[in-house]
Amino acid sequence: MSDVVEKTLTALPSLLSLDSQSGAGKLSSTSKLGGLIRSITELTSKHEEEKLINRELAAIKEQVSSPNTSMRQMKEIMVRAIYCEMLGYEASFSYIHAIKLAQQGSAIEKRVGYLAVSLFLNESHDLLLLLVNTVLKDLQSTNLIEVCMALTVVSQLFPKDMIPAILPLVEEKLTNPKEIIRRKAVLALHKFYLIAPNQVQHIHSKFRKALCDKDPGVMTASLHIYLQLIKENPDSYKDLTGSFVAILRQVVGGKLPVDFNYHNVPAPWLQIQLLRILSLLGKDDQSTSELMYEVLDESLRRAEMNHNITYAILYECVKAIYTIYPKSELLEKAAKCIGNFVVSPKINLKYLGLKALTYVVQQDASLALQHQMTIIECLDHSDSIIKRETLEVLFRITNVKNVAVIVEKMLDFLKNVFMEPDILFLLYVGCFPLLSDTYSPNNEWFIQTMNVVFSLGGELMHPDIPNNFLRLLAQGFGSEEEEQQQLRVFAVDSYLTLLESDTAHLPQRFLQVISWALGEFSYLKDGLEPCKVTKLLAKLLDERNVTSESRSWILSAMAKLSAGPGAAALALQVSERYSSSLDTVLRQQALELLHLSQDPELHARVLPHGAAWDSFEVDSSLSFLDSFVSEALSQGAAPYKAPHQRQEELRQEKALSLEPYSISLPVSLSSCSITDRQSPTLLSMSSSLSGNSNELKAGTLKLEGVKRVWGKEGYLHQQDAVEEAAQVEEAATPALPLSPQQGGAESQQTHGDLTVVEQEKQKLASSLFVGLGSQNSTFLMGKSDSTSQQFRRKTRAADSTSSGVSERSSSSSHSSCSDFLHNNLLEDSQNSLNTQKIGVSNGTHEGPVTQSFQTTSKETSPFLDAGMVLVQPCSPQTELRDFVQPGSSGITQTSLRSQFPPELSQLPHSDISLLSSDHSLSLSACRAYRDDALLFVIILSNLKCCGSIFETFSTLIQVASLRGNALENLPAHSMSVCWYALLMEEPHTQVTVAGSVSYRAVPGHTQTLQFTDKLFLTDFIRPLTLSTEEYGKLWLSFSQDVRQNLKLIQGEGDPLRATLSALKEQLQLHIVDIIGSEGIVACRLLPDSPCLLHCRIHGGSLAVWLRSPLLSLPDCLLYYCQKTLEEC
Amino acid sequence: MQFMLLFSRQGKLRLQKWYVPLSDKEKKKITRELVQTVLARKPKMCSFLEWRDLKIVYKRYASLYFCCAIEDQDNELITLEIIHRYVELLDKYFGSVCELDIIFNFEKAYFILDEFLLGGEAQETSKKNVLKAIEQADLLQEVCCSLPSS
């Protein structure tokens, strides 16, 4: 260490003295930073700015070199230098002075000096060495601020080799009484760990101490190190899991000082850091994961959805839950969270939701199903970032059935972002073959898609893609021979069509693919004259924008085709033109073409049709050249030397630069070893090789020009060989079948009016998400007009629905036993994919059967319970009409209604529908709309002749609160009504109520009747009567805006009025006021959550802004608004 | 975090902090590209960008864009809050901060940033502590300044 210091010390004066030589510059205090900035803002052109800054820099340079410049002035100068650097002008001369300032200045100047250093220099800069001494001095300072400054700069940049010099001092600071110093010391060690992990290996125990520091700031800082450590080696830190969990629990529990709160959230940075660490620790480790389930659950629960920062924590939490060993309960909650993100109107959350989906769908594709409509909407999002993320999601759910649609969408996307090609673009194009390989529905589709990919991908495409494609074409998919032949024929067909049309827009790579495929496979197509293909190729050859590389591919193809009748004349023509080409490769190929077309025998030998490629024997030792070589040697030729050997010699000889050789020779050698079946000129190639070495050896003038003139033939052959070798490589595997098709078939979706768009989306949704559920076909496009986002995953659910419709009679359906139903319900709530089902239990069970739902079940009493359970809210939007089925005849309706007690019969209510029935009991239900609640009315009818006693006891769990209760006896053939007042605590477009009634017809024989019903958001919406003024006040008190365009009802009179009154009627809204083209509407969600709508005619549609204290209410309400207006 | 950039709506760089070693040429190139990309985005668009292999998180405050580059596995939202917290700190320090404050006192803005983020990681998340540290340093500065002049 002392060595280092000494070196620095001695180096410093010499460096510093450099600048003291120049003459005494004048001190100008007039040009301060402010003046500089002001004069820059006054400038109009970049050129002027350049001039000004250069002047400024010259002045600075003069000043800094002046020995009379005081440290104070130096500080001011440094600030200006930083400013100039920020503007993009180099002020490297000031770097050394920044270091000087840091070293020699007093505290304030030091601060600027350190800042300048940290901004000017980067880790590898040589001058940084000069800083070491200064840092050392300051670390030992008694001044807190100086120590802080030194630690700050160390944590930002420090030369790696010098770490040992200051490490002991930094370590010592870990025990400093001041927490700010401890914290910075920890971060400095973090930095050291990052740049030189080995240097700090011995102080890992001190990290643990820092983790246990009583100051939360220091502890937080130590987590940075732990995150890094655990990332690299999670296994060695498993024992710390408990501590991390404990810390997180304390943080979540609000045990930290209020200082660390951020927008009322306790230490979010700390939480996120801990969550990241935990997810690393719990990955693939069940026992460790188990330790953290509880705290993760707690974090999820505590983080209410209200502010960005809580979303950040939630997101991290969800990520952790999906990373660690899975626990279904948590996964379910996390999935719900992601759902909230995805449907959020906030675009940032939407993005994160989609991002989360990308890794979640791999585990559970059903989550994508739930959000398919949102995903579809995101596909058309104006922000390409969202679009891209959506495609990413789709890419992950690709399967056999939806691959076509997804690929089409991706291609659409690529068309749009073509102007800004970036890495991702490449990635997307790159993944196509992958997609196509695994799931390609058929060969034709594959060819067509690849055509589009090639056309779009252009020159930016990764070269592997065409190579892989050609290999595929040559080898096939590993499927039937016949199928592969079909693929090839199809490719040939589609390429011919492409060539017949305008080829100017086709990228070069695509042209190369086309010509290769035509050359190899056009013979497979019956009735296709090679002459025709050759003509097309010849035309292509003459196109101006075709590069010589592509031309060479085309010529190779023509050579393969030249055997056929008629082709020879054309070949002659072409070869005549290109045999005088400036490009030697083309010239070579043109000559080959000429020879091959004139000598069919040779052609057949060299280029046999459809031969399997692996049947070619490659003599990699080139033994057939032996005689030639020995002959050449005997005639005095120089022995062959490997290229590196030659280069060595050349270097020794100090010859002229011979770059061309070093490039071409090794290449040609490698091509020799592969040996090309298509090269008829192997001999001449090797002769050119020996020629080369000959010349080299001779030590003649080794100029490129000379070489080219004399060794022309050789060069030609070598490059040609390279060319063809490449082709062989691509195609390098045995040939099999192929098939045909047309290019450029991308169907673009046309958008008609709104409903058409909606339907389109439906269609799209069904095609995209097909195959994700277990019952793919059932949920596709069931109803063309429904906006149902929901997929029915189980057919049994549908079965039970039908049974529920049955007329109330003794003909009960025995389709399902109650256990089965229980499973069903439970499963449902897990998936939060509710399917409507009304099941009937046939009551064959002895004793209470509804354990899972009932809160009480007393054997002895004749009282039975109807446990009412609110199952998880549905994923939004299920068809309303679908459910309300006329379960009972009109007569029954009236007879049922007559049962209503007076307080109910006066309320507006929905139709009565049959809920469920068995041979002795029938349940019907209706909804009555009271001003303060929704009444869910259940009518029980006893169908049995024998008199018996019924008792119902109901409990209602979650969301809705129980307001009514009924206990009664029910004689035979009579009915009884009980009702429950329900409120909606959280907005959902729809919730499912499920429950059961247990009764005992015969003593000791308990039977249970299950039922479910759906309640809609509209059931809970009531008008909110407000004055315009109150409305205005309320409007301002909410900040979240949701905006949507709605359909306008066109008809006689004012469209705005008509639309609003339609909404008012259907949705129970209150129209506060209508002024001109604007209207304000208010409603409330029971019990008392207001939602305000501000409508305005905008173009041909109604623009609506919604505000509400409940975030999801506007979205849910909008859904019904849209629905209502569409039905009008 | 890999770097943080502050620039105006006109594309003028106001502050730059690099937490990864890069050559000046690269820095300039990145800055130019990013400023262009971010400025081209519409106000309602997402605050996150995928750019090269990095994630860009940006937010606009009045005429000033704050732009951070993070790695893929980092949390975007918390980065957004880091920006916000930094703005809060600036605001508290300058007293309702505006772009001019940052232009004319950019070294102060750097000092605050260094107290808040160190080596690309959040160093001190308590607002009070950061400002306390800055004030202490400032105080020392004033003492030093006043000594020679008196």
Short mmCIF file of C-alpha atoms in Angstrom, two decimals, chain A residues 33-34 37-38 49 72 75 79 82-83 85-90 95 106-108 111-112 115 118-120 122-123 143-145 151-152 155-156 179-180 183-184 187 190-191 217 224 231 259-263 268-269 272-273 276 307-309 311-313 315-316 319 341 347-349 351-352 355 382-386 388-389 422-424, chain B residues 12-24 27-28 41 44-53 55 59 71-82 84-85 88 93 103-108 110-112 114-119 121-129 132-134 136-138 140-142 144-145 148-149:
data_model
loop_
_atom_site.label_atom_id
_atom_site.label_comp_id
_atom_site.label_asym_id
_atom_site.label_seq_id
_atom_site.Cartn_x
_atom_site.Cartn_y
_atom_site.Cartn_z
CA LEU A 33 -21.45 30.43 -15.14
CA GLY A 34 -24.62 32.49 -15.17
CA ILE A 37 -25.64 30.10 -19.62
CA ARG A 38 -27.43 33.28 -20.48
CA GLU A 49 -22.81 27.89 -29.72
CA ARG A 72 -12.01 29.51 -5.05
CA LYS A 75 -14.02 25.90 -8.13
CA VAL A 79 -18.36 24.26 -12.55
CA ILE A 82 -18.61 20.63 -16.11
CA TYR A 83 -21.22 22.66 -17.88
CA GLU A 85 -18.76 18.94 -20.91
CA MET A 86 -22.46 18.48 -20.39
CA LEU A 87 -23.12 20.40 -23.56
CA GLY A 88 -20.95 17.88 -25.29
CA TYR A 89 -17.66 19.72 -25.59
CA GLU A 90 -14.51 18.13 -24.39
CA TYR A 95 -9.54 16.79 -15.46
CA SER A 106 -10.98 23.40 1.44
CA ALA A 107 -14.25 21.61 2.08
CA ILE A 108 -16.40 23.49 -0.38
CA ARG A 111 -16.80 19.03 -2.88
CA VAL A 112 -16.85 20.54 -6.34
CA LEU A 115 -18.01 16.10 -8.15
CA SER A 118 -16.85 11.75 -10.62
CA LEU A 119 -18.41 13.34 -13.66
CA PHE A 120 -15.35 13.63 -15.82
CA ASN A 122 -14.60 6.79 -15.52
CA GLU A 123 -13.21 3.79 -13.75
CA ASN A 143 -14.16 16.20 9.51
CA LEU A 144 -17.36 14.29 8.96
CA ILE A 145 -18.15 16.04 5.71
CA LEU A 151 -16.76 7.75 0.64
CA THR A 152 -19.19 9.17 -1.89
CA SER A 155 -18.67 4.46 -4.09
CA GLN A 156 -18.90 5.90 -7.56
CA GLU A 179 -24.86 6.25 10.58
CA ILE A 180 -24.31 8.29 7.43
CA ARG A 183 -24.06 3.70 5.30
CA LYS A 184 -21.67 5.17 2.79
CA LEU A 187 -22.12 1.25 -0.26
CA HIS A 190 -20.80 -2.78 -2.42
CA LYS A 191 -18.98 -0.96 -5.17
CA GLY A 217 -30.51 3.18 6.41
CA HIS A 224 -27.63 -4.08 -1.97
CA LYS A 231 -27.87 -13.50 -7.01
CA ASP A 259 -39.01 9.19 8.18
CA PHE A 260 -38.75 6.18 5.96
CA ASN A 261 -42.31 6.37 4.85
CA TYR A 262 -42.93 7.38 1.32
CA HIS A 263 -46.44 8.53 0.61
CA PRO A 268 -40.98 0.89 -0.12
CA TRP A 269 -37.42 0.67 -1.39
CA ILE A 272 -38.81 -4.18 -2.77
CA GLN A 273 -35.22 -5.01 -2.10
CA ARG A 276 -36.23 -9.44 -4.60
CA HIS A 307 -50.69 4.75 -5.31
CA ASN A 308 -47.89 4.01 -7.68
CA ILE A 309 -45.61 3.02 -4.88
CA TYR A 311 -48.31 -0.94 -7.16
CA ALA A 312 -44.57 -1.17 -7.30
CA ILE A 313 -44.57 -3.30 -4.17
CA TYR A 315 -45.71 -6.00 -8.65
CA GLU A 316 -42.55 -7.11 -6.91
CA LYS A 319 -43.02 -11.52 -9.16
CA PHE A 341 -52.95 -4.39 -13.40
CA ILE A 347 -50.98 2.73 -19.01
CA ASN A 348 -47.93 2.06 -16.89
CA LEU A 349 -49.79 -0.50 -14.86
CA TYR A 351 -47.69 -2.46 -19.27
CA LEU A 352 -46.53 -4.10 -16.09
CA LYS A 355 -45.23 -8.01 -18.60
CA SER A 382 -51.41 3.42 -29.98
CA ASP A 383 -48.31 2.95 -27.90
CA SER A 384 -46.02 0.48 -29.58
CA ILE A 385 -44.46 -0.48 -26.27
CA ILE A 386 -47.78 -1.84 -25.11
CA ARG A 388 -44.94 -5.21 -28.24
CA GLU A 389 -45.55 -6.45 -24.75
CA ASP A 422 -34.08 -2.48 -33.11
CA ILE A 423 -32.98 -5.55 -31.34
CA LEU A 424 -36.43 -6.66 -30.46
CA LYS B 12 -30.87 20.16 -24.03
CA LEU B 13 -29.12 18.02 -21.51
CA ARG B 14 -29.41 19.42 -18.01
CA LEU B 15 -27.87 16.72 -15.90
CA GLN B 16 -26.23 13.40 -16.56
CA LYS B 17 -25.07 10.78 -14.17
CA TRP B 18 -23.52 7.56 -15.35
CA TYR B 19 -23.22 4.60 -13.07
CA VAL B 20 -21.57 2.36 -15.61
CA PRO B 21 -18.22 3.05 -17.21
CA LEU B 22 -18.71 4.16 -20.78
CA SER B 23 -16.61 6.12 -23.17
CA ASP B 24 -17.56 9.70 -23.90
CA LYS B 27 -22.39 8.45 -23.73
CA LYS B 28 -23.01 11.05 -26.35
CA ARG B 41 -43.31 10.03 -27.37
CA LYS B 44 -50.33 9.72 -22.71
CA MET B 45 -47.92 6.99 -23.55
CA CYS B 46 -46.35 4.54 -21.23
CA SER B 47 -43.43 5.80 -19.12
CA PHE B 48 -41.40 2.72 -19.88
CA LEU B 49 -39.39 1.97 -22.93
CA GLU B 50 -37.43 -0.99 -24.03
CA TRP B 51 -34.30 0.31 -25.55
CA ARG B 52 -31.43 -1.86 -26.62
CA ASP B 53 -31.18 -4.31 -23.76
CA LYS B 55 -35.36 -0.49 -19.78
CA LYS B 59 -41.15 11.08 -16.53
CA GLU B 71 -31.86 -3.40 -16.16
CA ASP B 72 -34.56 -5.75 -17.21
CA GLN B 73 -35.23 -7.34 -13.86
CA ASP B 74 -35.43 -4.04 -12.02
CA ASN B 75 -38.74 -2.68 -10.92
CA GLU B 76 -39.98 0.03 -13.26
CA LEU B 77 -42.49 1.52 -10.92
CA ILE B 78 -40.07 2.01 -8.09
CA THR B 79 -37.72 3.71 -10.52
CA LEU B 80 -40.51 6.07 -11.38
CA GLU B 81 -40.81 6.78 -7.69
CA ILE B 82 -37.08 7.31 -7.42
CA HIS B 84 -40.34 11.44 -8.10
CA ARG B 85 -38.49 11.35 -4.83
CA GLU B 88 -39.38 16.11 -4.26
CA TYR B 93 -34.20 22.17 -1.41
CA ILE B 103 -29.66 24.96 -14.95
CA PHE B 104 -27.99 27.58 -12.81
CA ASN B 105 -27.29 25.39 -9.81
CA PHE B 106 -26.69 22.11 -11.48
CA GLU B 107 -23.84 21.27 -9.16
CA LYS B 108 -26.30 21.45 -6.27
CA TYR B 110 -25.69 16.74 -8.46
CA PHE B 111 -24.93 16.95 -4.77
CA ILE B 112 -28.49 16.10 -3.90
CA ASP B 114 -25.29 11.89 -4.85
CA GLU B 115 -26.81 11.90 -1.42
CA PHE B 116 -29.88 10.11 -2.66
CA LEU B 117 -28.45 7.62 -5.12
CA LEU B 118 -24.99 6.23 -4.78
CA GLY B 119 -23.45 4.03 -7.37
CA GLU B 121 -28.55 2.30 -5.87
CA ALA B 122 -30.90 4.17 -3.61
CA GLN B 123 -28.69 5.21 -0.76
CA GLU B 124 -30.99 7.05 1.55
CA THR B 125 -34.70 6.99 1.09
CA SER B 126 -35.60 9.16 3.99
CA LYS B 127 -36.18 12.64 2.67
CA LYS B 128 -35.22 14.18 5.96
CA ASN B 129 -31.87 12.44 6.11
CA LYS B 132 -29.90 16.96 6.46
CA ALA B 133 -26.76 15.68 4.82
CA ILE B 134 -26.94 18.35 2.14
CA GLN B 136 -24.62 20.01 6.71
CA ALA B 137 -22.36 20.17 3.72
CA ASP B 138 -23.80 23.49 2.68
CA LEU B 140 -19.71 23.89 6.08
CA GLN B 141 -19.44 25.56 2.74
CA GLU B 142 -20.81 28.79 4.07
CA CYS B 144 -15.55 28.25 4.69
CA CYS B 145 -16.68 30.96 2.40
CA PRO B 148 -11.65 34.15 4.03
CA SER B 149 -13.85 37.09 3.30
#
